[in-house]
């Protein structure tokens, strides 16, 4: 296994070991969160852990079911005790860019509802300022060109995300498009998050501001991988 994958695995496993029987757990999307879901499945089979999972995407739901974890939608639970999810960028204030897997709308709903939101990343995701990663914005297809014009006026360079092994745009779990927006920098994530969500036709953007309780980071020290909490 290459080192990046190993960092993702260790951090995912460490997060899943925080989970206790009886918890309702938000199940994140992406390759790092997938290691946490796999560990929850192992713990259920081998240790008798009993949880209810709330997937943040179709892909997380499929994996959870394969692992035999009971799942509910966010509307079927009264509370989420802990959400474990990855990120594309993390700044020193623990603000995030998410949506590399086009799942940020439901991720923000589930992660935002959690009593505790635990982010799992490898060291490459840590940045001084958000914005090198193009910001994912979920957009109603009927409004996409108007939204792109508005994004350009805000100083961004928007691009409709295209499918792989599929001609045309990526379609989200909710039937919408994703527009990835390159900004020169994002000095005020809270203001930009609100401005973007105020554009008619925008469903949600990938800025997560003030939602995170803890960030677990996987890093390489010598030839070892270790996990630490971002302070
Ligand atoms: C999906 C996400 C993912 O959490 C993010 O893209 C990180 O993915 P990975 O763990 O594979 O690097 O926001 O919408």
XYZ file of N, CA and C and ligand atoms in Angstrom:
707
model
N 0.849 -1.205 0.000
C 0.000 0.000 0.000
C 0.886 1.257 0.000
N 0.551 2.253 -0.847
C 1.396 3.456 -0.851
C 1.133 4.285 0.410
N 2.041 5.236 0.665
C 2.018 5.945 1.949
C 0.751 6.777 2.154
N 0.274 7.403 1.068
C -0.940 8.217 1.214
C -2.111 7.338 1.619
N -2.221 6.197 0.973
C -3.309 5.269 1.305
C -3.169 4.761 2.744
N -1.928 4.540 3.141
C -1.667 4.071 4.500
C -2.071 5.140 5.535
N -1.770 6.418 5.221
C -2.173 7.508 6.123
C -3.694 7.548 6.239
N -4.374 7.418 5.077
C -5.841 7.442 5.080
C -6.390 6.269 5.890
N -5.765 5.119 5.728
C -6.243 3.931 6.448
C -6.095 4.104 7.960
N -4.915 4.559 8.382
C -4.663 4.686 9.826
C -5.595 5.698 10.476
N -5.801 6.810 9.771
C -6.631 7.868 10.348
C -8.103 7.424 10.372
N -8.516 6.704 9.334
C -9.894 6.180 9.290
C -10.133 5.183 10.412
N -9.180 4.286 10.613
C -9.313 3.278 11.674
C -9.333 3.956 13.043
N -8.446 4.931 13.244
C -8.391 5.632 14.538
C -9.733 6.291 14.853
N -10.324 6.910 13.837
C -11.628 7.563 14.054
C -12.693 6.539 14.415
N -12.705 5.428 13.702
C -13.747 4.405 13.942
C -13.601 3.789 15.327
N -12.397 3.833 15.872
C -12.209 3.269 17.216
C -12.782 4.176 18.307
N -13.114 5.413 17.940
C -13.778 6.316 18.897
C -15.264 5.979 19.086
N -15.803 5.195 18.166
C -17.256 4.944 18.166
C -17.616 3.931 19.246
N -18.752 4.186 19.927
C -19.208 3.267 20.981
C -20.598 2.730 20.654
N -20.866 1.551 21.220
C -22.182 0.930 21.018
C -23.302 1.891 21.400
N -24.335 1.896 20.532
C -25.506 2.734 20.793
C -25.464 4.052 20.038
N -24.320 4.367 19.458
C -24.205 5.663 18.779
C -24.884 5.652 17.408
N -25.384 6.821 17.030
C -25.797 7.085 15.644
C -24.618 7.810 15.003
N -24.105 7.220 13.908
C -22.826 7.691 13.348
C -23.011 8.159 11.903
N -22.650 9.390 11.628
C -22.630 9.895 10.254
C -21.475 9.252 9.503
N -21.802 8.643 8.357
C -20.790 7.913 7.581
C -20.385 8.766 6.383
N -19.163 9.253 6.395
C -18.689 10.170 5.365
C -18.424 9.488 4.041
N -18.050 10.327 3.075
C -17.822 9.874 1.700
C -16.353 10.097 1.333
N -15.823 9.187 0.490
C -14.446 9.348 0.018
C -13.579 8.205 0.502
N -12.329 8.202 0.031
C -11.450 7.059 0.293
C -11.016 6.987 1.759
N -10.924 8.114 2.469
C -10.514 8.080 3.874
C -11.676 7.626 4.753
N -12.843 8.216 4.525
C -14.028 7.810 5.293
C -14.339 6.330 5.055
N -14.012 5.843 3.846
C -14.290 4.425 3.536
C -13.512 3.500 4.471
N -12.293 3.913 4.860
C -11.533 3.082 5.809
C -12.219 3.070 7.184
N -12.842 4.186 7.551
C -13.565 4.220 8.833
C -14.788 3.300 8.762
N -15.513 3.351 7.649
C -16.703 2.497 7.512
C -16.290 1.019 7.560
N -15.186 0.685 6.893
C -14.703 -0.713 6.900
C -14.361 -1.151 8.323
N -13.748 -0.258 9.096
C -13.379 -0.597 10.482
C -14.639 -0.746 11.350
N -15.653 0.074 11.099
C -16.905 -0.079 11.846
C -17.533 -1.435 11.542
N -17.466 -1.843 10.284
C -17.976 -3.164 9.904
C -17.201 -4.273 10.614
N -15.883 -4.137 10.623
C -15.053 -5.156 11.312
C -15.394 -5.208 12.797
N -15.550 -4.035 13.400
C -15.835 -4.009 14.840
C -17.215 -4.608 15.131
N -18.166 -4.401 14.221
C -19.490 -5.001 14.438
C -19.385 -6.532 14.391
N -18.646 -7.024 13.378
C -18.524 -8.485 13.220
C -17.711 -9.111 14.356
N -16.597 -8.461 14.718
C -15.643 -9.120 15.632
C -15.790 -8.702 17.093
N -16.363 -7.510 17.320
C -16.418 -7.019 18.709
C -17.849 -6.825 19.194
N -18.826 -7.049 18.294
C -20.223 -6.885 18.691
C -20.659 -5.429 18.798
N -19.898 -4.525 18.181
C -20.301 -3.102 18.190
C -21.685 -2.969 17.560
N -22.539 -2.150 18.179
C -23.876 -1.928 17.611
C -24.098 -0.444 17.414
N -24.247 -0.060 16.147
C -24.478 1.359 15.831
C -25.553 1.461 14.759
N -25.997 2.685 14.550
C -26.797 2.985 13.361
C -26.001 3.981 12.547
N -25.845 3.700 11.252
C -25.089 4.595 10.376
C -26.025 5.493 9.587
N -25.584 6.728 9.395
C -26.321 7.665 8.543
C -25.397 8.044 7.387
N -25.555 7.398 6.235
C -24.636 7.656 5.113
C -24.802 9.064 4.546
N -23.689 9.615 4.067
C -23.716 10.952 3.476
C -23.793 10.906 1.953
N -23.912 9.703 1.383
C -23.985 9.583 -0.082
C -24.460 8.187 -0.437
N -24.816 8.017 -1.697
C -25.179 6.692 -2.205
C -24.004 5.742 -2.011
N -22.807 6.240 -2.324
C -21.630 5.368 -2.243
C -21.350 4.924 -0.802
N -21.504 5.821 0.166
C -21.317 5.438 1.576
C -22.399 4.447 2.002
N -23.618 4.626 1.494
C -24.714 3.709 1.844
C -24.440 2.312 1.305
N -23.932 2.239 0.079
C -23.620 0.928 -0.519
C -22.550 0.226 0.308
N -21.498 0.968 0.661
C -20.420 0.333 1.447
C -20.936 -0.103 2.822
N -21.730 0.747 3.463
C -22.247 0.402 4.796
C -23.083 -0.869 4.737
N -23.902 -0.982 3.698
C -24.738 -2.189 3.568
C -23.868 -3.409 3.325
N -22.820 -3.236 2.483
C -21.900 -4.374 2.253
C -21.237 -4.814 3.553
N -20.985 -3.859 4.434
C -20.361 -4.181 5.723
C -21.379 -4.731 6.721
N -22.664 -4.709 6.350
C -23.709 -5.217 7.239
C -24.137 -4.222 8.302
N -23.764 -2.945 8.138
C -24.138 -1.927 9.141
C -25.580 -1.478 8.908
N -26.390 -1.392 9.968
C -27.746 -0.858 9.789
C -27.685 0.628 9.437
N -28.470 1.041 8.460
C -28.418 2.457 8.054
C -29.807 3.091 8.095
N -29.810 4.384 8.347
C -31.023 5.210 8.295
C -30.674 6.485 7.530
N -31.710 7.130 6.989
C -31.466 8.447 6.399
C -31.459 9.489 7.526
N -30.998 10.675 7.204
C -30.891 11.712 8.231
C -32.270 12.082 8.796
N -33.305 11.942 7.983
C -34.642 12.266 8.470
C -35.237 11.168 9.339
N -34.593 10.014 9.391
C -35.124 8.906 10.196
C -34.479 8.827 11.575
N -33.576 9.740 11.873
C -32.936 9.712 13.202
C -33.194 11.038 13.912
N -33.215 10.967 15.242
C -33.457 12.188 16.027
C -32.188 12.990 16.218
N -31.049 12.270 16.260
C -29.790 12.987 16.442
C -28.668 12.152 15.850
N -27.547 12.815 15.582
C -26.334 12.112 15.142
C -25.290 12.379 16.235
N -24.770 11.290 16.832
C -23.817 11.481 17.927
C -22.460 11.921 17.404
N -22.026 11.243 16.347
C -20.675 11.495 15.821
C -20.711 11.321 14.313
N -20.115 12.266 13.579
C -19.948 12.093 12.134
C -18.454 12.000 11.836
N -18.101 11.060 10.960
C -16.699 10.890 10.547
C -16.656 11.128 9.046
N -15.869 12.107 8.615
C -15.863 12.433 7.188
C -14.501 12.982 6.781
N -14.175 12.836 5.517
C -12.917 13.354 4.971
C -13.048 14.807 4.550
N -11.995 15.330 3.941
C -12.016 16.713 3.442
C -10.981 16.848 2.335
N -11.174 17.876 1.512
C -10.209 18.163 0.447
C -9.181 19.194 0.878
N -9.584 20.114 1.738
C -8.641 21.067 2.352
C -9.101 21.362 3.780
N -8.119 21.598 4.652
C -8.394 21.994 6.049
C -7.484 23.174 6.370
N -8.070 24.278 6.851
C -7.219 25.425 7.208
C -6.943 25.430 8.720
N -6.086 26.330 9.212
C -5.727 26.302 10.640
C -6.911 26.553 11.576
N -7.984 27.186 11.064
C -9.188 27.409 11.893
C -10.144 26.208 11.800
N -9.712 25.152 11.121
C -10.492 23.923 10.910
C -11.720 24.173 10.036
N -11.630 25.177 9.144
C -12.618 25.293 8.078
C -12.194 24.348 6.954
N -13.193 23.911 6.183
C -12.915 22.883 5.182
C -13.385 23.293 3.796
N -12.725 22.705 2.782
C -13.368 22.527 1.472
C -13.673 21.049 1.353
N -14.930 20.737 1.016
C -15.361 19.370 0.745
C -16.095 19.335 -0.593
N -16.358 18.110 -1.058
C -17.125 17.977 -2.296
C -16.332 17.369 -3.438
N -15.097 16.913 -3.130
C -14.310 16.227 -4.164
C -15.051 15.020 -4.726
N -15.935 14.455 -3.922
C -16.743 13.318 -4.375
C -18.174 13.731 -4.714
N -18.394 15.032 -4.836
C -19.704 15.593 -5.224
C -20.800 15.289 -4.208
N -20.395 15.053 -2.958
C -21.387 14.647 -1.944
C -21.589 15.713 -0.875
N -21.081 16.933 -1.108
C -21.002 17.917 -0.018
C -22.362 18.393 0.496
N -23.410 18.299 -0.325
C -24.711 18.802 0.144
C -25.226 17.947 1.302
N -25.282 16.632 1.083
C -25.748 15.762 2.172
C -24.696 15.671 3.282
N -23.424 15.761 2.902
C -22.378 15.752 3.942
C -22.581 16.924 4.904
N -22.896 18.099 4.354
C -23.052 19.256 5.243
C -24.279 19.090 6.147
N -25.315 18.452 5.617
C -26.526 18.227 6.421
C -26.220 17.249 7.560
N -25.573 16.124 7.229
C -25.310 15.087 8.248
C -24.208 15.545 9.208
N -23.089 16.010 8.663
C -21.968 16.432 9.513
C -22.381 17.613 10.393
N -23.198 18.496 9.819
C -23.634 19.685 10.552
C -24.610 19.354 11.672
N -25.323 18.249 11.543
C -26.282 17.830 12.588
C -25.599 17.092 13.733
N -24.342 16.643 13.514
C -23.696 15.769 14.502
C -23.318 16.543 15.765
N -23.475 15.877 16.907
C -23.001 16.476 18.162
C -21.500 16.687 18.083
N -20.825 15.757 17.406
C -19.379 15.889 17.240
C -19.009 15.509 15.808
N -18.295 16.390 15.133
C -17.890 16.154 13.738
C -16.371 15.964 13.711
N -15.995 14.744 13.376
C -14.590 14.346 13.371
C -14.119 14.239 11.918
N -13.128 15.035 11.562
C -12.609 15.044 10.194
C -11.365 14.168 10.118
N -11.274 13.380 9.049
C -10.138 12.467 8.880
C -9.419 12.798 7.572
N -8.142 13.177 7.690
C -7.375 13.561 6.490
C -5.932 13.067 6.601
N -5.293 12.963 5.446
C -3.838 12.794 5.437
C -3.203 14.178 5.391
N -1.911 14.242 5.666
C -1.242 15.537 5.857
C -1.296 16.447 4.622
N -1.501 15.872 3.426
C -1.514 16.678 2.202
C -2.714 17.625 2.153
N -3.708 17.412 3.018
C -4.929 18.238 2.969
C -4.803 19.528 3.792
N -3.746 19.643 4.580
C -3.599 20.828 5.439
C -3.054 22.002 4.630
N -3.751 23.153 4.714
C -3.336 24.351 3.982
C -3.361 25.554 4.923
N -2.644 26.595 4.560
C -2.684 27.829 5.351
C -3.948 28.622 5.047
N -4.362 28.586 3.774
C -5.592 29.291 3.365
C -6.333 28.417 2.351
N -7.657 28.353 2.481
C -8.452 27.551 1.549
C -8.429 28.168 0.151
N -8.550 27.315 -0.859
C -8.776 27.859 -2.206
C -7.933 27.273 -3.317
N -6.872 26.552 -3.004
C -6.111 25.919 -4.090
C -6.961 24.822 -4.742
N -7.750 24.125 -3.915
C -8.667 23.106 -4.430
C -9.904 23.819 -4.978
N -10.259 23.583 -6.247
C -11.444 24.265 -6.802
C -12.690 23.936 -5.979
N -13.434 24.983 -5.634
C -14.561 24.833 -4.696
C -15.780 24.218 -5.392
N -16.239 23.048 -4.914
C -17.423 22.421 -5.523
C -18.714 23.146 -5.128
N -19.541 23.381 -6.123
C -20.841 24.023 -5.893
C -21.895 23.160 -6.590
N -22.900 22.699 -5.834
C -23.978 21.906 -6.447
C -25.028 22.861 -6.988
N -25.391 22.649 -8.269
C -26.241 23.614 -8.961
C -27.397 22.884 -9.653
N -28.573 23.489 -9.585
C -29.728 22.981 -10.328
C -29.411 23.080 -11.825
N -29.545 21.977 -12.585
C -29.158 22.012 -14.007
C -29.794 23.160 -14.789
N -31.061 23.461 -14.519
C -31.756 24.503 -15.284
C -31.143 25.882 -15.072
N -30.368 26.036 -14.006
C -29.837 27.361 -13.663
C -28.339 27.474 -13.904
N -27.731 26.448 -14.534
C -26.271 26.365 -14.464
C -25.549 27.532 -15.145
N -26.048 28.012 -16.287
C -25.291 29.066 -16.972
C -25.402 30.398 -16.229
N -26.591 30.681 -15.690
C -26.756 31.895 -14.882
C -25.878 31.850 -13.643
N -25.803 30.682 -13.016
C -24.965 30.545 -11.818
C -23.496 30.741 -12.191
N -23.086 30.193 -13.330
C -21.668 30.340 -13.726
C -21.329 31.808 -13.996
N -22.270 32.551 -14.563
C -22.043 33.984 -14.783
C -21.867 34.696 -13.435
N -22.732 34.356 -12.486
C -22.630 34.983 -11.154
C -21.309 34.618 -10.478
N -20.872 33.379 -10.647
C -19.606 32.942 -10.030
C -18.421 33.683 -10.642
N -18.491 33.917 -11.947
C -17.416 34.658 -12.625
C -17.368 36.093 -12.112
N -18.550 36.697 -11.907
C -18.604 38.081 -11.387
C -18.005 38.160 -9.991
N -18.064 37.056 -9.259
C -17.475 37.044 -7.901
C -15.963 36.816 -7.939
N -15.402 36.683 -9.149
C -13.943 36.520 -9.264
C -13.499 35.077 -9.418
N -14.457 34.158 -9.573
C -14.101 32.747 -9.716
C -14.000 32.327 -11.174
N -13.379 31.189 -11.390
C -13.347 30.578 -12.722
C -14.093 29.242 -12.613
N -15.359 29.241 -13.068
C -16.179 28.036 -12.875
C -16.069 27.050 -14.036
N -16.126 25.782 -13.699
C -16.121 24.727 -14.723
C -17.116 23.651 -14.313
N -17.971 23.248 -15.237
C -18.887 22.138 -14.939
C -18.057 20.865 -14.816
N -18.258 20.110 -13.726
C -17.496 18.857 -13.558
C -18.015 17.797 -14.531
N -17.096 17.183 -15.252
C -17.486 16.195 -16.261
C -17.283 14.786 -15.738
N -18.096 13.873 -16.267
C -18.039 12.482 -15.831
C -16.811 11.764 -16.358
N -16.487 10.656 -15.708
C -15.447 9.752 -16.196
C -16.198 8.498 -16.662
N -15.854 8.029 -17.844
C -16.602 6.925 -18.483
C -18.072 7.293 -18.648
N -18.335 8.583 -18.853
C -19.686 9.072 -19.131
C -19.531 10.423 -19.804
N -20.113 10.590 -20.994
C -20.051 11.897 -21.639
C -20.931 12.870 -20.865
N -20.500 14.120 -20.809
C -21.325 15.142 -20.165
C -21.061 15.264 -18.682
N -21.914 16.054 -18.005
C -21.640 16.419 -16.610
C -21.822 15.279 -15.616
N -21.097 15.391 -14.510
C -21.361 14.554 -13.335
C -22.761 14.906 -12.830
N -23.544 13.891 -12.502
C -24.866 14.110 -11.903
C -24.779 13.683 -10.437
N -25.142 14.578 -9.539
C -25.030 14.252 -8.105
C -26.109 13.243 -7.690
N -26.011 12.767 -6.446
C -27.023 11.846 -5.901
C -28.413 12.476 -5.908
N -28.467 13.804 -6.033
C -29.745 14.515 -5.989
C -30.169 15.008 -7.374
N -29.458 14.559 -8.422
C -29.859 14.870 -9.793
C -29.380 16.217 -10.306
N -28.358 16.776 -9.674
C -27.890 18.110 -10.063
C -26.483 18.069 -10.662
N -25.992 19.249 -11.091
C -24.630 19.373 -11.602
C -23.702 19.846 -10.476
N -22.397 19.637 -10.687
C -21.391 20.250 -9.809
C -20.559 21.206 -10.659
N -20.445 22.439 -10.181
C -19.557 23.417 -10.801
C -18.365 23.597 -9.861
N -17.169 23.346 -10.377
C -15.949 23.542 -9.570
C -15.421 24.939 -9.851
N -15.218 25.708 -8.808
C -14.853 27.120 -8.978
C -13.462 27.380 -8.415
N -12.574 27.823 -9.304
C -11.237 28.190 -8.848
C -11.236 29.668 -8.454
N -10.987 29.941 -7.178
C -10.802 31.324 -6.726
C -9.309 31.536 -6.516
N -8.848 32.772 -6.686
C -7.414 33.023 -6.453
C -7.050 32.683 -5.024
N -7.932 33.062 -4.110
C -7.767 32.727 -2.693
C -9.138 32.882 -2.053
N -9.314 32.272 -0.882
C -10.579 32.435 -0.144
C -10.219 32.991 1.237
N -10.045 34.331 1.344
C -9.623 34.909 2.622
C -10.720 34.881 3.682
N -12.000 34.885 3.259
C -13.102 34.914 4.226
C -14.105 33.808 3.877
N -13.818 32.572 4.304
C -14.680 31.444 3.924
C -16.133 31.617 4.371
N -16.357 32.206 5.569
C -17.734 32.341 6.074
C -18.551 33.256 5.167
N -17.950 34.358 4.731
C -18.669 35.301 3.870
C -18.930 34.670 2.504
N -17.924 33.977 1.964
C -18.110 33.376 0.634
C -19.162 32.268 0.678
N -19.164 31.494 1.766
C -20.159 30.410 1.878
C -21.571 30.987 1.759
N -21.822 32.086 2.471
C -23.167 32.677 2.449
C -23.472 33.309 1.095
N -22.475 34.006 0.528
C -22.693 34.668 -0.770
C -23.054 33.637 -1.839
N -22.326 32.535 -1.857
C -22.579 31.517 -2.891
C -23.964 30.903 -2.729
N -24.332 30.611 -1.479
C -25.635 29.961 -1.269
C -26.793 30.911 -1.511
N -26.477 32.186 -1.698
C -27.506 33.180 -1.986
C -27.754 33.341 -3.483
N -26.965 32.659 -4.321
C -27.184 32.747 -5.773
C -28.348 31.804 -6.124
N -29.403 32.313 -6.750
C -30.516 31.422 -7.105
C -30.033 30.282 -8.005
N -30.397 29.062 -7.640
C -29.962 27.892 -8.422
C -28.839 27.128 -7.756
N -28.175 27.760 -6.766
C -27.141 27.047 -5.997
C -27.811 26.288 -4.862
N -27.532 24.993 -4.780
C -28.077 24.218 -3.659
C -27.166 24.278 -2.451
N -25.885 24.081 -2.686
C -24.947 24.073 -1.558
C -23.539 24.142 -2.120
N -22.648 24.734 -1.335
C -21.244 24.774 -1.741
C -20.400 24.016 -0.724
N -19.154 23.749 -1.102
C -18.309 22.853 -0.306
C -17.529 23.516 0.809
N -17.856 24.785 1.146
C -17.202 25.415 2.297
C -17.914 24.979 3.575
N -17.167 24.402 4.498
C -17.687 23.992 5.807
C -17.009 24.884 6.840
N -17.780 25.805 7.407
C -17.205 26.819 8.301
C -17.766 26.645 9.707
N -16.873 26.477 10.656
C -17.285 26.414 12.060
C -18.060 25.163 12.431
N -17.922 24.100 11.670
C -18.694 22.878 11.962
C -17.867 21.796 12.643
N -16.540 21.930 12.557
C -15.663 20.809 12.926
C -15.336 20.827 14.419
N -15.398 19.654 15.044
C -14.968 19.541 16.447
C -13.528 19.080 16.575
N -13.115 18.199 15.658
C -11.750 17.667 15.766
C -11.275 17.213 14.388
N -9.981 17.413 14.141
C -9.380 16.928 12.888
C -8.292 15.925 13.241
N -8.439 14.697 12.744
C -7.377 13.701 12.892
C -6.566 13.688 11.606
N -5.246 13.774 11.758
C -4.362 13.858 10.587
C -3.430 12.655 10.583
N -3.293 12.035 9.421
C -2.294 10.985 9.249
C -1.040 11.593 8.644
N 0.109 11.309 9.250
C 1.351 11.855 8.700
C 2.437 10.773 8.708
N 3.454 11.044 7.864
C 4.572 10.105 7.777
C 5.720 10.649 8.607
N 6.208 9.831 9.518
C 7.388 10.195 10.314
C 8.408 9.076 10.113
N 9.507 9.431 9.441
C 10.473 8.388 9.057
C 9.815 7.445 8.083
N 9.807 6.161 8.422
C 9.099 5.227 7.531
C 7.804 4.731 8.182
N 7.343 5.498 9.195
C 6.108 5.105 9.901
C 4.983 6.104 9.615
N 3.756 5.634 9.732
C 2.605 6.528 9.666
C 2.074 6.707 11.087
N 1.845 7.963 11.477
C 1.230 8.187 12.786
C 0.048 9.141 12.650
N -0.821 9.116 13.660
C -2.041 9.920 13.630
C -1.989 10.914 14.782
N -2.286 12.181 14.491
C -2.329 13.179 15.563
C -3.562 14.066 15.393
N -3.904 14.789 16.460
C -5.035 15.719 16.422
C -4.523 17.104 16.102
N -5.134 17.738 15.095
C -4.754 19.107 14.725
C -5.166 20.048 15.844
N -4.208 20.847 16.332
C -4.582 21.732 17.446
C -4.609 23.169 16.954
C -16.682 13.918 -0.850
C -15.718 14.583 0.057
C -14.551 13.776 0.532
O -14.619 13.657 1.904
C -13.284 14.475 0.108
O -13.284 14.595 -1.302
C -12.029 13.706 0.568
O -11.924 12.496 -0.108
P -10.721 11.491 0.132
O -10.818 11.007 1.528
O -10.945 10.398 -0.901
O -9.427 12.217 -0.129
O -15.851 15.721 0.440
O -17.646 14.810 -1.316
